[in-house]
Amino acid sequence: MEAVKDGLERCRVITEQTLEILAKHIAGEDVAEELRDAVAEMRMTREWFAGRKLN
């Protein structure tokens, strides 16, 4: 159960970061580097989930 909680927290943080990046993009800021970092974090989280037994 703790793994599920950890995974949900990771997803919450990634969603929050993604919304912040989107807001900056809409405001006209260059977010390419932040976006690359966020995608890397998403990939790591996917790999983390794939390596966990959630039952």
XYZ file of C-alpha atoms in Angstrom:
55
model
C 0.000 0.000 0.000
C 2.896 2.343 0.725
C 4.122 1.894 -2.861
C 0.755 3.066 -4.160
C 0.867 6.146 -1.917
C 4.414 6.926 -3.084
C 3.371 6.527 -6.711
C 0.347 8.772 -6.308
C 2.501 11.443 -4.674
C 4.965 11.266 -7.577
C 2.083 11.679 -10.022
C 0.722 14.658 -8.064
C 4.100 16.391 -8.116
C 4.578 15.748 -11.842
C 1.096 17.085 -12.597
C 1.783 20.219 -10.571
C 5.106 20.771 -12.362
C 3.468 20.228 -15.742
C 0.799 22.841 -15.008
C 3.475 25.331 -13.935
C 5.396 24.701 -17.171
C 2.214 25.155 -19.209
C 1.472 28.454 -17.483
C 4.972 29.705 -18.261
C 4.617 28.600 -21.889
C 1.300 30.440 -22.205
C 2.982 33.533 -20.749
C 5.555 33.326 -23.541
C 8.492 31.971 -21.579
C 10.950 29.486 -23.064
C 10.257 26.250 -21.212
C 12.178 23.784 -23.377
C 14.690 22.807 -20.685
C 12.041 22.496 -17.978
C 9.898 20.426 -20.305
C 12.801 18.054 -21.049
C 13.382 17.648 -17.306
C 9.695 16.967 -16.671
C 9.559 14.338 -19.407
C 12.640 12.660 -17.920
C 10.944 12.631 -14.507
C 7.824 11.098 -16.054
C 9.918 8.366 -17.651
C 11.689 7.623 -14.378
C 8.337 7.424 -12.618
C 6.986 5.039 -15.250
C 10.066 2.844 -14.798
C 9.661 3.064 -11.025
C 6.058 1.866 -11.313
C 7.051 -0.917 -13.685
C 9.618 -2.176 -11.170
C 7.216 -2.215 -8.193
C 4.784 -4.883 -7.146
C 1.678 -2.924 -6.242
C -0.385 -5.758 -4.803
